[in-house]
Amino acid sequence: MIPIARPLLGAEEEAAVLRVLSSGLLAQGPQVALFEQRFAQICQVRESVAVSSGTSALLLALLAHEIGPGDEVITTPFSFAATANVIRLVGATPVFVDIEAESYNLNPELVEAAITERTKAILPVHLYGNPCNMPRLQVIALAYGLALIEDACQAHAAAIDGQAVGSFGTGCFSFYPTKNMTTGEGGIVTTNDPTLAERVRLLRNHGQKERYQHVDIGYNLRMTELHAAIGVAQVEKLEQFTEQRIANATLLTQYLHDMVLTPVARPGYRHVYHQYTIRVPEHDQRAHWIEQLRARGIGTAVHYPCPIHLQPAYRDVPKSYCIGNRDETDEYGVPHLPVAEAAARQVLSLPVHPAVTRADVMTIVREVQALCR
Ligand SMILES: *Cc1c(COP(=O)(O)O)cnc(C)c1O
């Protein structure tokens, strides 16, 4: 079976974990500090704060930007639910803006229509590892005085004209096992703003400036030394992992682009292919494709089958908080976000991770070609 995701862990990670275990220092030690320093270098930022997950990173970024009840945050409906969940967990309201059909990312041309006097932040997602149009979003954020928080949980080492994602705004990354690099569970916040970094550090650790000096009400969302040690080993391999993902994606596109819609990156955009996501030409065929590919030893996944604004947990979010490119509603008055909804019916991710060999790629190509005939 060619799985849809597989973490690549080796002797380096194993040795690093054993070193931490024998040191006896399991929390808040040198590995976390070293990992933060290495990851900040990757993102070309001054500060980074390691936390317990990507969700923790997003939550702390929102809190550090002082986003809370009564505030609105503009985001995409086409992402993992955590992106919008954190907005609601701090008491704010997500405002869903439709996506671009080609990149699957938040459509910057629709963002201004969604801004109100309650808007506090824009939270775009670099979906599948493809950077959002950050230069455009930066201009809008600056013009309206909004925070820009990047959900870069799928986009380690992605860049626009050489500038790393996570450095355009406040960056939030995840190190869950399926991501482009892993620590088991883990996350990090990246920023060039030392004051913001300090606030995230406080909130991560019970608001303690010094031990038992609580200047704020915080959480325990720390990363352990064991996780950080794995991260230090993984970050060394990130560039090699990324190049392998790009090579696999390039090969897949070379053979599949005239049969199915393959991923598109704008010129100068470094897409790091967290997922290699195609559109199944006839959306009613997707279940058949998944079944056929599985029978031939190819794992696939749908990212994501239901846009967030249509999730049961989002029924109570006012439907006026959906901004699409057409003023259309269904028979119940629920506005459509037509681009995201069409994508949710058609997308299918194929294996692209660095454990996929050239022979695996050719197997995937052959089987997808067979389905197109
Ligand atoms: C994985 C992911 C998250 C959450 O990260 P965790 O580490 O699982 O908490 C958030 N947003 C996106 C887009 C993700 O892919």
Tab-separated table of C-alpha atoms and ligand atoms in Angstrom:
chain	number	residue	atom	x	y	z
A	1	MET	CA	0.000	0.000	0.000
A	2	ILE	CA	1.213	3.514	-0.840
A	3	PRO	CA	-0.182	5.441	2.165
A	4	ILE	CA	-1.475	9.014	1.836
A	5	ALA	CA	0.917	10.132	4.605
A	6	ARG	CA	3.860	8.674	6.485
A	7	PRO	CA	6.252	10.376	8.886
A	8	LEU	CA	9.933	9.739	8.114
A	9	LEU	CA	11.710	9.168	11.416
A	10	GLY	CA	15.218	7.776	11.640
A	11	ALA	CA	18.159	7.054	13.897
A	12	GLU	CA	18.659	10.803	14.510
A	13	GLU	CA	15.211	11.257	16.067
A	14	GLU	CA	15.610	8.060	18.095
A	15	ALA	CA	18.992	9.104	19.484
A	16	ALA	CA	17.726	12.609	20.241
A	17	VAL	CA	14.783	11.298	22.287
A	18	LEU	CA	17.028	8.889	24.206
A	19	ARG	CA	19.454	11.717	25.011
A	20	VAL	CA	16.608	13.763	26.510
A	21	LEU	CA	15.364	10.777	28.512
A	22	SER	CA	18.754	10.123	30.020
A	23	SER	CA	19.259	13.831	30.774
A	24	GLY	CA	16.234	13.746	33.088
A	25	LEU	CA	15.178	17.227	31.915
A	26	LEU	CA	11.864	16.709	30.149
A	27	ALA	CA	10.248	20.149	30.078
A	28	GLN	CA	11.327	23.751	29.429
A	29	GLY	CA	14.956	22.981	28.704
A	30	PRO	CA	17.560	23.515	25.994
A	31	GLN	CA	15.885	21.447	23.239
A	32	VAL	CA	12.831	23.723	23.090
A	33	ALA	CA	15.074	26.793	22.891
A	34	LEU	CA	17.221	25.191	20.176
A	35	PHE	CA	14.177	24.107	18.181
A	36	GLU	CA	12.698	27.619	18.372
A	37	GLN	CA	15.968	29.081	17.124
A	38	ARG	CA	16.223	26.612	14.196
A	39	PHE	CA	12.612	27.064	13.159
A	40	ALA	CA	12.852	30.859	13.304
A	41	GLN	CA	15.787	30.593	10.864
A	42	ILE	CA	13.684	28.508	8.441
A	43	CYS	CA	10.951	31.148	8.587
A	44	GLN	CA	13.370	34.098	8.427
A	45	VAL	CA	11.826	35.635	11.562
A	46	ARG	CA	13.236	37.054	14.791
A	47	GLU	CA	11.130	35.051	17.220
A	48	SER	CA	9.359	31.745	17.483
A	49	VAL	CA	7.492	30.123	20.357
A	50	ALA	CA	7.073	26.332	20.413
A	51	VAL	CA	3.741	25.017	21.696
A	52	SER	CA	1.814	21.767	22.055
A	53	SER	CA	0.012	21.725	18.649
A	54	GLY	CA	-0.924	23.745	15.595
A	55	THR	CA	-4.281	24.425	17.213
A	56	SER	CA	-2.488	25.797	20.309
A	57	ALA	CA	-0.383	28.017	18.029
A	58	LEU	CA	-3.504	29.459	16.363
A	59	LEU	CA	-5.293	29.897	19.679
A	60	LEU	CA	-2.361	31.705	21.290
A	61	ALA	CA	-1.827	33.887	18.201
A	62	LEU	CA	-5.461	35.062	18.371
A	63	LEU	CA	-5.236	35.686	22.132
A	64	ALA	CA	-1.910	37.504	21.793
A	65	HIS	CA	-3.532	39.799	19.195
A	66	GLU	CA	-6.258	40.402	21.797
A	67	ILE	CA	-9.048	38.987	19.661
A	68	GLY	CA	-12.130	38.047	21.647
A	69	PRO	CA	-15.901	38.390	22.033
A	70	GLY	CA	-17.520	40.832	19.588
A	71	ASP	CA	-14.617	40.665	17.142
A	72	GLU	CA	-14.782	39.246	13.622
A	73	VAL	CA	-12.005	37.329	11.894
A	74	ILE	CA	-12.025	36.837	8.131
A	75	THR	CA	-11.037	33.325	7.112
A	76	THR	CA	-11.526	30.570	4.550
A	77	PRO	CA	-14.339	28.015	4.628
A	78	PHE	CA	-12.066	25.468	2.918
A	79	SER	CA	-9.639	24.190	5.562
A	80	PHE	CA	-9.324	21.836	8.479
A	81	ALA	CA	-11.943	22.914	11.036
A	82	ALA	CA	-9.302	23.941	13.604
A	83	THR	CA	-8.717	27.158	11.632
A	84	ALA	CA	-12.223	28.427	12.392
A	85	ASN	CA	-12.696	26.586	15.690
A	86	VAL	CA	-10.026	28.677	17.402
A	87	ILE	CA	-11.799	31.878	16.324
A	88	ARG	CA	-14.934	30.666	18.072
A	89	LEU	CA	-12.994	29.352	21.081
A	90	VAL	CA	-11.755	32.893	21.845
A	91	GLY	CA	-15.361	34.121	21.540
A	92	ALA	CA	-14.970	35.860	18.177
A	93	THR	CA	-16.972	35.217	14.993
A	94	PRO	CA	-15.487	33.715	11.835
A	95	VAL	CA	-16.456	35.474	8.600
A	96	PHE	CA	-16.079	33.034	5.732
A	97	VAL	CA	-14.838	34.428	2.425
A	98	ASP	CA	-14.904	32.200	-0.653
A	99	ILE	CA	-11.735	30.774	-2.193
A	100	GLU	CA	-9.931	31.004	-5.537
A	101	ALA	CA	-10.755	28.016	-7.772
A	102	GLU	CA	-7.132	27.421	-8.805
A	103	SER	CA	-5.225	27.824	-5.533
A	104	TYR	CA	-8.051	26.744	-3.152
A	105	ASN	CA	-6.950	29.671	-0.958
A	106	LEU	CA	-8.883	32.651	0.430
A	107	ASN	CA	-9.757	34.996	-2.460
A	108	PRO	CA	-8.193	38.370	-1.599
A	109	GLU	CA	-10.494	40.161	-4.058
A	110	LEU	CA	-13.481	39.302	-1.840
A	111	VAL	CA	-11.879	40.261	1.474
A	112	GLU	CA	-12.650	43.997	1.482
A	113	ALA	CA	-16.398	43.342	1.070
A	114	ALA	CA	-16.243	41.320	4.308
A	115	ILE	CA	-14.594	44.003	6.461
A	116	THR	CA	-16.769	45.727	9.093
A	117	GLU	CA	-15.917	47.928	12.088
A	118	ARG	CA	-15.753	44.710	14.130
A	119	THR	CA	-13.122	43.044	11.926
A	120	LYS	CA	-9.881	42.495	13.845
A	121	ALA	CA	-7.882	40.050	11.759
A	122	ILE	CA	-7.497	38.114	8.528
A	123	LEU	CA	-6.619	34.432	9.000
A	124	PRO	CA	-5.683	32.875	5.642
A	125	VAL	CA	-4.542	29.248	5.267
A	126	HIS	CA	-1.731	28.170	2.930
A	127	LEU	CA	-3.780	25.161	1.922
A	128	TYR	CA	-1.990	21.999	0.776
A	129	GLY	CA	1.317	23.893	1.116
A	130	ASN	CA	0.490	26.490	-1.561
A	131	PRO	CA	1.099	30.049	-0.331
A	132	CYS	CA	-1.845	32.468	-0.286
A	133	ASN	CA	-1.495	35.775	-2.087
A	134	MET	CA	0.170	37.351	0.952
A	135	PRO	CA	1.434	40.543	-0.719
A	136	ARG	CA	-2.203	41.423	-1.552
A	137	LEU	CA	-3.492	40.450	1.907
A	138	GLN	CA	-0.717	42.477	3.563
A	139	VAL	CA	-1.840	45.591	1.693
A	140	ILE	CA	-5.448	45.091	2.834
A	141	ALA	CA	-4.458	44.320	6.445
A	142	LEU	CA	-2.298	47.441	6.579
A	143	ALA	CA	-4.951	49.689	5.011
A	144	TYR	CA	-7.607	48.606	7.542
A	145	GLY	CA	-5.334	48.114	10.564
A	146	LEU	CA	-6.017	44.376	10.816
A	147	ALA	CA	-3.840	41.641	12.269
A	148	LEU	CA	-2.643	39.081	9.732
A	149	ILE	CA	-2.398	35.558	11.160
A	150	GLU	CA	-1.157	32.851	8.805
A	151	ASP	CA	-2.362	29.289	9.249
A	152	ALA	CA	0.821	27.736	7.873
A	153	CYS	CA	0.120	24.315	9.441
A	154	GLN	CA	0.528	22.706	5.992
A	155	ALA	CA	3.214	24.982	4.587
A	156	HIS	CA	6.626	24.518	6.279
A	157	ALA	CA	9.304	26.074	4.024
A	158	ALA	CA	6.785	27.434	1.506
A	159	ALA	CA	7.711	30.894	0.198
A	160	ILE	CA	6.802	33.731	-2.140
A	161	ASP	CA	9.733	35.123	-4.135
A	162	GLY	CA	12.068	33.698	-1.489
A	163	GLN	CA	10.153	35.115	1.506
A	164	ALA	CA	9.074	32.305	3.836
A	165	VAL	CA	5.436	31.912	4.858
A	166	GLY	CA	5.042	32.624	8.536
A	167	SER	CA	7.019	35.843	8.074
A	168	PHE	CA	4.298	37.919	6.375
A	169	GLY	CA	2.121	38.005	9.490
A	170	THR	CA	1.987	35.967	12.687
A	171	GLY	CA	2.754	32.411	11.543
A	172	CYS	CA	1.191	29.272	13.015
A	173	PHE	CA	2.621	25.847	12.189
A	174	SER	CA	1.712	22.270	13.178
A	175	PHE	CA	4.031	19.294	13.646
A	176	TYR	CA	1.357	16.591	13.668
A	177	PRO	CA	2.658	13.278	12.186
A	178	THR	CA	1.061	13.803	8.742
A	179	LYS	CA	2.577	17.287	8.237
A	180	ASN	CA	5.686	18.111	6.199
A	181	MET	CA	7.774	17.649	9.350
A	182	THR	CA	6.720	16.274	12.727
A	183	THR	CA	7.411	16.284	16.453
A	184	GLY	CA	4.629	13.763	17.209
A	185	GLU	CA	2.297	16.507	18.352
A	186	GLY	CA	3.480	20.080	18.339
A	187	GLY	CA	3.193	23.558	16.941
A	188	ILE	CA	4.967	26.910	16.788
A	189	VAL	CA	4.161	30.607	16.487
A	190	THR	CA	6.526	32.730	14.360
A	191	THR	CA	6.774	36.522	14.406
A	192	ASN	CA	9.075	39.496	13.936
A	193	ASP	CA	7.355	41.297	16.830
A	194	PRO	CA	9.146	40.684	20.164
A	195	THR	CA	6.189	42.025	22.177
A	196	LEU	CA	3.805	39.590	20.505
A	197	ALA	CA	6.270	36.708	21.031
A	198	GLU	CA	6.490	37.615	24.714
A	199	ARG	CA	2.700	37.564	25.029
A	200	VAL	CA	2.540	34.106	23.406
A	201	ARG	CA	5.280	32.893	25.790
A	202	LEU	CA	3.307	34.134	28.789
A	203	LEU	CA	0.018	32.617	27.628
A	204	ARG	CA	1.763	29.313	26.886
A	205	ASN	CA	2.900	29.026	30.481
A	206	HIS	CA	0.194	30.193	32.915
A	207	GLY	CA	1.008	33.862	32.380
A	208	GLN	CA	4.175	33.443	34.422
A	209	LYS	CA	6.907	35.992	33.886
A	210	GLU	CA	8.977	34.327	36.545
A	211	ARG	CA	8.085	31.220	38.473
A	212	TYR	CA	4.928	31.874	40.539
A	213	GLN	CA	4.743	35.467	39.260
A	214	HIS	CA	1.503	35.431	37.228
A	215	VAL	CA	1.145	38.667	35.276
A	216	ASP	CA	-1.662	37.211	33.149
A	217	ILE	CA	-4.132	34.305	33.075
A	218	GLY	CA	-2.554	31.716	30.808
A	219	TYR	CA	-2.647	28.096	29.811
A	220	ASN	CA	-0.295	25.141	29.774
A	221	LEU	CA	0.294	24.719	26.038
A	222	ARG	CA	4.034	24.062	26.240
A	223	MET	CA	6.108	21.761	24.041
A	224	THR	CA	8.114	19.087	25.882
A	225	GLU	CA	11.866	18.516	25.505
A	226	LEU	CA	11.147	15.110	23.920
A	227	HIS	CA	9.023	16.663	21.187
A	228	ALA	CA	11.473	19.504	20.630
A	229	ALA	CA	14.392	17.055	20.293
A	230	ILE	CA	12.511	15.256	17.503
A	231	GLY	CA	11.838	18.664	15.952
A	232	VAL	CA	15.522	19.622	15.964
A	233	ALA	CA	16.333	16.418	14.051
A	234	GLN	CA	13.400	16.899	11.651
A	235	VAL	CA	14.135	20.520	10.853
A	236	GLU	CA	17.564	19.434	9.589
A	237	LYS	CA	15.784	17.219	7.072
A	238	LEU	CA	13.022	19.630	6.093
A	239	GLU	CA	14.714	20.946	2.960
A	240	GLN	CA	15.405	17.422	1.701
A	241	PHE	CA	11.808	16.369	2.484
A	242	THR	CA	10.494	19.446	0.692
A	243	GLU	CA	12.588	18.882	-2.426
A	244	GLN	CA	11.351	15.284	-2.578
A	245	ARG	CA	7.725	16.430	-2.298
A	246	ILE	CA	8.266	18.959	-5.087
A	247	ALA	CA	9.998	16.364	-7.292
A	248	ASN	CA	7.140	13.880	-6.778
A	249	ALA	CA	4.549	16.571	-7.520
A	250	THR	CA	6.388	17.716	-10.642
A	251	LEU	CA	6.426	14.170	-11.977
A	252	LEU	CA	2.745	13.611	-11.173
A	253	THR	CA	1.786	16.853	-12.928
A	254	GLN	CA	3.914	16.023	-15.974
A	255	TYR	CA	1.875	12.860	-16.572
A	256	LEU	CA	-1.552	13.880	-15.283
A	257	HIS	CA	-2.042	17.524	-16.267
A	258	ASP	CA	-3.846	16.802	-19.531
A	259	MET	CA	-6.295	14.395	-17.849
A	260	VAL	CA	-7.289	15.998	-14.546
A	261	LEU	CA	-6.965	19.428	-12.943
A	262	THR	CA	-3.560	19.326	-11.246
A	263	PRO	CA	-2.266	21.765	-8.577
A	264	VAL	CA	-1.290	25.241	-9.749
A	265	ALA	CA	1.302	27.495	-8.094
A	266	ARG	CA	1.664	31.120	-9.162
A	267	PRO	CA	5.046	32.146	-10.645
A	268	GLY	CA	7.519	32.757	-7.801
A	269	TYR	CA	5.363	30.814	-5.314
A	270	ARG	CA	7.039	27.822	-3.684
A	271	HIS	CA	4.278	25.227	-3.221
A	272	VAL	CA	5.574	22.563	-0.776
A	273	TYR	CA	2.878	19.964	-1.551
A	274	HIS	CA	1.676	19.008	1.889
A	275	GLN	CA	-0.991	17.446	-0.296
A	276	TYR	CA	-1.065	16.816	-4.032
A	277	THR	CA	-4.715	17.474	-4.735
A	278	ILE	CA	-6.446	16.970	-8.067
A	279	ARG	CA	-10.061	17.423	-9.097
A	280	VAL	CA	-11.923	14.313	-10.182
A	281	PRO	CA	-13.468	15.312	-13.537
A	282	GLU	CA	-16.963	13.998	-12.718
A	283	HIS	CA	-17.599	14.589	-9.042
A	284	ASP	CA	-20.033	11.665	-8.786
A	285	GLN	CA	-17.083	9.462	-9.752
A	286	ARG	CA	-14.967	10.360	-6.725
A	287	ALA	CA	-16.134	7.499	-4.506
A	288	HIS	CA	-15.456	5.098	-7.383
A	289	TRP	CA	-11.939	6.504	-7.850
A	290	ILE	CA	-11.170	6.194	-4.139
A	291	GLU	CA	-12.351	2.589	-4.116
A	292	GLN	CA	-10.491	1.636	-7.317
A	293	LEU	CA	-7.245	3.271	-6.195
A	294	ARG	CA	-7.468	1.592	-2.791
A	295	ALA	CA	-7.989	-1.796	-4.503
A	296	ARG	CA	-4.766	-1.131	-6.435
A	297	GLY	CA	-2.762	-0.249	-3.330
A	298	ILE	CA	-2.982	3.547	-3.490
A	299	GLY	CA	-4.169	5.454	-0.436
A	300	THR	CA	-6.071	8.696	-1.087
A	301	ALA	CA	-7.906	11.258	1.035
A	302	VAL	CA	-10.431	14.048	0.599
A	303	HIS	CA	-9.281	17.399	2.019
A	304	TYR	CA	-12.010	18.446	2.787
A	305	PRO	CA	-15.383	16.854	2.023
A	306	CYS	CA	-17.482	19.507	3.814
A	307	PRO	CA	-16.614	23.223	3.952
A	308	ILE	CA	-16.560	24.638	7.477
A	309	HIS	CA	-19.570	26.965	7.031
A	310	LEU	CA	-21.744	23.896	6.295
A	311	GLN	CA	-20.537	21.851	9.295
A	312	PRO	CA	-23.190	21.000	11.902
A	313	ALA	CA	-21.116	22.772	14.579
A	314	TYR	CA	-21.419	26.012	12.543
A	315	ARG	CA	-25.218	26.100	12.221
A	316	ASP	CA	-25.404	28.865	14.814
A	317	VAL	CA	-22.933	31.147	13.018
A	318	PRO	CA	-25.078	33.800	11.294
A	319	LYS	CA	-25.295	33.060	7.579
A	320	SER	CA	-24.659	36.720	6.802
A	321	TYR	CA	-21.082	35.860	7.759
A	322	CYS	CA	-20.542	34.049	4.453
A	323	ILE	CA	-19.093	36.229	1.709
A	324	GLY	CA	-19.116	34.632	-1.738
A	325	ASN	CA	-18.703	35.900	-5.245
A	326	ARG	CA	-22.386	35.480	-6.051
A	327	ASP	CA	-25.414	36.651	-4.111
A	328	GLU	CA	-26.970	33.239	-4.160
A	329	THR	CA	-28.801	31.411	-1.419
A	330	ASP	CA	-30.350	27.994	-1.279
A	331	GLU	CA	-34.046	27.424	-0.629
A	332	TYR	CA	-33.495	27.952	3.115
A	333	GLY	CA	-31.732	31.281	2.636
A	334	VAL	CA	-28.267	29.862	3.385
A	335	PRO	CA	-25.754	31.734	1.217
A	336	HIS	CA	-23.541	29.692	-1.033
A	337	LEU	CA	-19.782	29.890	-1.163
A	338	PRO	CA	-19.871	28.284	-4.610
A	339	VAL	CA	-16.157	27.900	-5.246
A	340	ALA	CA	-15.450	26.192	-1.918
A	341	GLU	CA	-18.539	24.007	-2.207
A	342	ALA	CA	-17.584	22.831	-5.723
A	343	ALA	CA	-14.031	22.093	-4.571
A	344	ALA	CA	-15.329	20.044	-1.630
A	345	ARG	CA	-17.253	17.821	-4.067
A	346	GLN	CA	-14.330	17.275	-6.463
A	347	VAL	CA	-10.970	17.284	-4.668
A	348	LEU	CA	-8.909	14.142	-4.161
A	349	SER	CA	-5.423	13.977	-2.661
A	350	LEU	CA	-2.861	11.492	-4.008
A	351	PRO	CA	0.298	10.361	-2.148
A	352	VAL	CA	3.173	12.848	-2.645
A	353	HIS	CA	5.162	12.613	0.620
A	354	PRO	CA	8.921	11.943	0.632
A	355	ALA	CA	8.498	8.201	1.257
A	356	VAL	CA	6.775	7.936	-2.156
A	357	THR	CA	9.340	6.591	-4.641
A	358	ARG	CA	9.588	7.283	-8.358
A	359	ALA	CA	8.191	3.785	-8.976
A	360	ASP	CA	5.246	4.605	-6.676
A	361	VAL	CA	4.629	7.813	-8.650
A	362	MET	CA	4.513	5.825	-11.894
A	363	THR	CA	2.050	3.358	-10.313
A	364	ILE	CA	-0.184	6.262	-9.258
A	365	VAL	CA	0.067	7.780	-12.754
A	366	ARG	CA	-0.849	4.496	-14.437
A	367	GLU	CA	-3.882	3.891	-12.231
A	368	VAL	CA	-5.216	7.452	-12.529
A	369	GLN	CA	-4.754	7.290	-16.313
A	370	ALA	CA	-6.722	4.023	-16.361
A	371	LEU	CA	-9.594	5.723	-14.493
A	372	CYS	CA	-9.688	8.540	-17.054
A	373	ARG	CA	-10.196	6.226	-20.000
B	1	LIG	C1	-3.142	20.312	11.012
B	1	LIG	C2	-3.812	21.603	10.858
B	1	LIG	C3	-4.196	22.374	11.963
B	1	LIG	C4	-4.107	21.889	13.388
B	1	LIG	O1	-2.867	21.423	13.769
B	1	LIG	P1	-2.767	20.389	15.006
B	1	LIG	O2	-1.314	20.289	15.266
B	1	LIG	O3	-3.375	19.117	14.556
B	1	LIG	O4	-3.508	20.988	16.157
B	1	LIG	C5	-4.750	23.617	11.726
B	1	LIG	N1	-4.929	24.086	10.478
B	1	LIG	C6	-4.597	23.360	9.403
B	1	LIG	C7	-4.814	23.943	8.041
B	1	LIG	C8	-4.049	22.095	9.547
B	1	LIG	O5	-3.744	21.373	8.461
